[in-house]
Amino acid sequence: MTLIFRITAFLEGISYLLLLGVGVPLKYLANDDSWVKGLGMPHGILFVGYLVFALVIKDEQKWTTKEFLLVGLASVVPFGTFWVEKKYLKK
């Protein structure tokens, strides 16, 4: 299950960076919201999947409540999911 969480966390992080780094600037600078529309739904699905898988592996990883909340909060911070992978996932 941890491998699935790692993959989901990576993809969620990439989709968030693309949404913030490509989609939002194009929406406001070029009046083109197609990127936001195209990236928004996949990112939303990955975001929910990240949170669900975090809940599923919480006991396996022996996260405290504080660590679990930090893992969840990291999903709304750019590069946060990459930090979680390095700091909180036991190899």
Short mmCIF file of C-alpha atoms in Angstrom, two decimals:
data_model
loop_
_atom_site.label_atom_id
_atom_site.label_comp_id
_atom_site.label_asym_id
_atom_site.label_seq_id
_atom_site.Cartn_x
_atom_site.Cartn_y
_atom_site.Cartn_z
CA MET A 1 0.00 0.00 0.00
CA THR A 2 2.91 2.33 0.70
CA LEU A 3 4.04 2.08 -2.93
CA ILE A 4 0.61 3.16 -4.13
CA PHE A 5 0.74 6.10 -1.69
CA ARG A 6 4.21 7.08 -2.97
CA ILE A 7 3.01 7.06 -6.57
CA THR A 8 -0.14 8.99 -5.69
CA ALA A 9 1.87 11.53 -3.66
CA PHE A 10 4.30 12.04 -6.54
CA LEU A 11 1.55 12.46 -9.13
CA GLU A 12 -0.46 14.75 -6.82
CA GLY A 13 2.61 16.92 -6.30
CA ILE A 14 3.32 17.13 -10.03
CA SER A 15 -0.32 17.91 -10.86
CA TYR A 16 -0.39 20.66 -8.21
CA LEU A 17 2.79 22.25 -9.54
CA LEU A 18 1.45 22.11 -13.10
CA LEU A 19 -1.83 23.63 -12.00
CA LEU A 20 -0.13 26.46 -10.10
CA GLY A 21 2.80 26.94 -12.46
CA VAL A 22 1.13 26.56 -15.83
CA GLY A 23 -2.65 26.57 -15.51
CA VAL A 24 -3.16 29.56 -13.24
CA PRO A 25 -0.70 31.89 -15.03
CA LEU A 26 -2.23 31.03 -18.40
CA LYS A 27 -5.70 31.60 -17.02
CA TYR A 28 -4.91 35.10 -15.81
CA LEU A 29 -2.19 36.25 -18.20
CA ALA A 30 -3.50 34.75 -21.44
CA ASN A 31 -7.19 34.47 -20.59
CA ASP A 32 -6.97 30.74 -21.34
CA ASP A 33 -8.65 28.60 -18.70
CA SER A 34 -8.38 25.36 -20.66
CA TRP A 35 -5.30 24.27 -18.70
CA VAL A 36 -7.03 24.83 -15.37
CA LYS A 37 -10.02 22.86 -16.59
CA GLY A 38 -7.80 20.08 -17.95
CA LEU A 39 -5.57 19.81 -14.89
CA GLY A 40 -8.17 20.55 -12.23
CA MET A 41 -10.13 17.30 -12.27
CA PRO A 42 -7.11 14.95 -12.34
CA HIS A 43 -5.49 16.99 -9.56
CA GLY A 44 -8.68 16.82 -7.49
CA ILE A 45 -8.87 13.06 -7.86
CA LEU A 46 -5.19 12.69 -6.93
CA PHE A 47 -5.66 15.04 -3.96
CA VAL A 48 -8.51 12.94 -2.58
CA GLY A 49 -6.57 9.73 -3.31
CA TYR A 50 -3.53 11.12 -1.46
CA LEU A 51 -5.63 11.84 1.63
CA VAL A 52 -7.40 8.46 1.50
CA PHE A 53 -4.15 6.52 1.09
CA ALA A 54 -2.53 8.56 3.88
CA LEU A 55 -5.36 7.45 6.14
CA VAL A 56 -4.98 3.83 5.00
CA ILE A 57 -1.21 3.66 5.69
CA LYS A 58 -1.26 5.76 8.88
CA ASP A 59 -1.04 2.72 11.18
CA GLU A 60 1.42 0.87 8.94
CA GLN A 61 3.78 3.88 9.06
CA LYS A 62 3.16 4.35 12.80
CA TRP A 63 2.41 8.05 12.36
CA THR A 64 1.34 10.03 15.38
CA THR A 65 -1.73 12.23 15.04
CA LYS A 66 0.55 15.24 14.59
CA GLU A 67 2.53 13.51 11.83
CA PHE A 68 -0.67 12.43 10.10
CA LEU A 69 -2.00 15.99 10.17
CA LEU A 70 1.31 17.27 8.75
CA VAL A 71 1.13 14.68 5.97
CA GLY A 72 -2.39 15.83 5.16
CA LEU A 73 -1.49 19.51 5.35
CA ALA A 74 1.48 18.93 3.04
CA SER A 75 -0.94 18.20 0.22
CA VAL A 76 -1.95 21.87 0.05
CA VAL A 77 1.61 23.24 0.09
CA PRO A 78 3.62 23.27 -3.16
CA PHE A 79 6.34 20.59 -2.99
CA GLY A 80 4.75 19.30 0.24
CA THR A 81 4.09 15.80 -1.00
CA PHE A 82 7.74 15.43 -2.02
CA TRP A 83 8.80 16.48 1.49
CA VAL A 84 6.45 13.89 3.00
CA GLU A 85 7.99 11.17 0.88
CA LYS A 86 11.48 12.00 2.15
CA LYS A 87 10.66 12.71 5.79
CA TYR A 88 7.75 10.47 6.80
CA LEU A 89 7.75 7.35 4.66
CA LYS A 90 9.76 4.53 6.15
CA LYS A 91 11.68 2.62 3.54
#
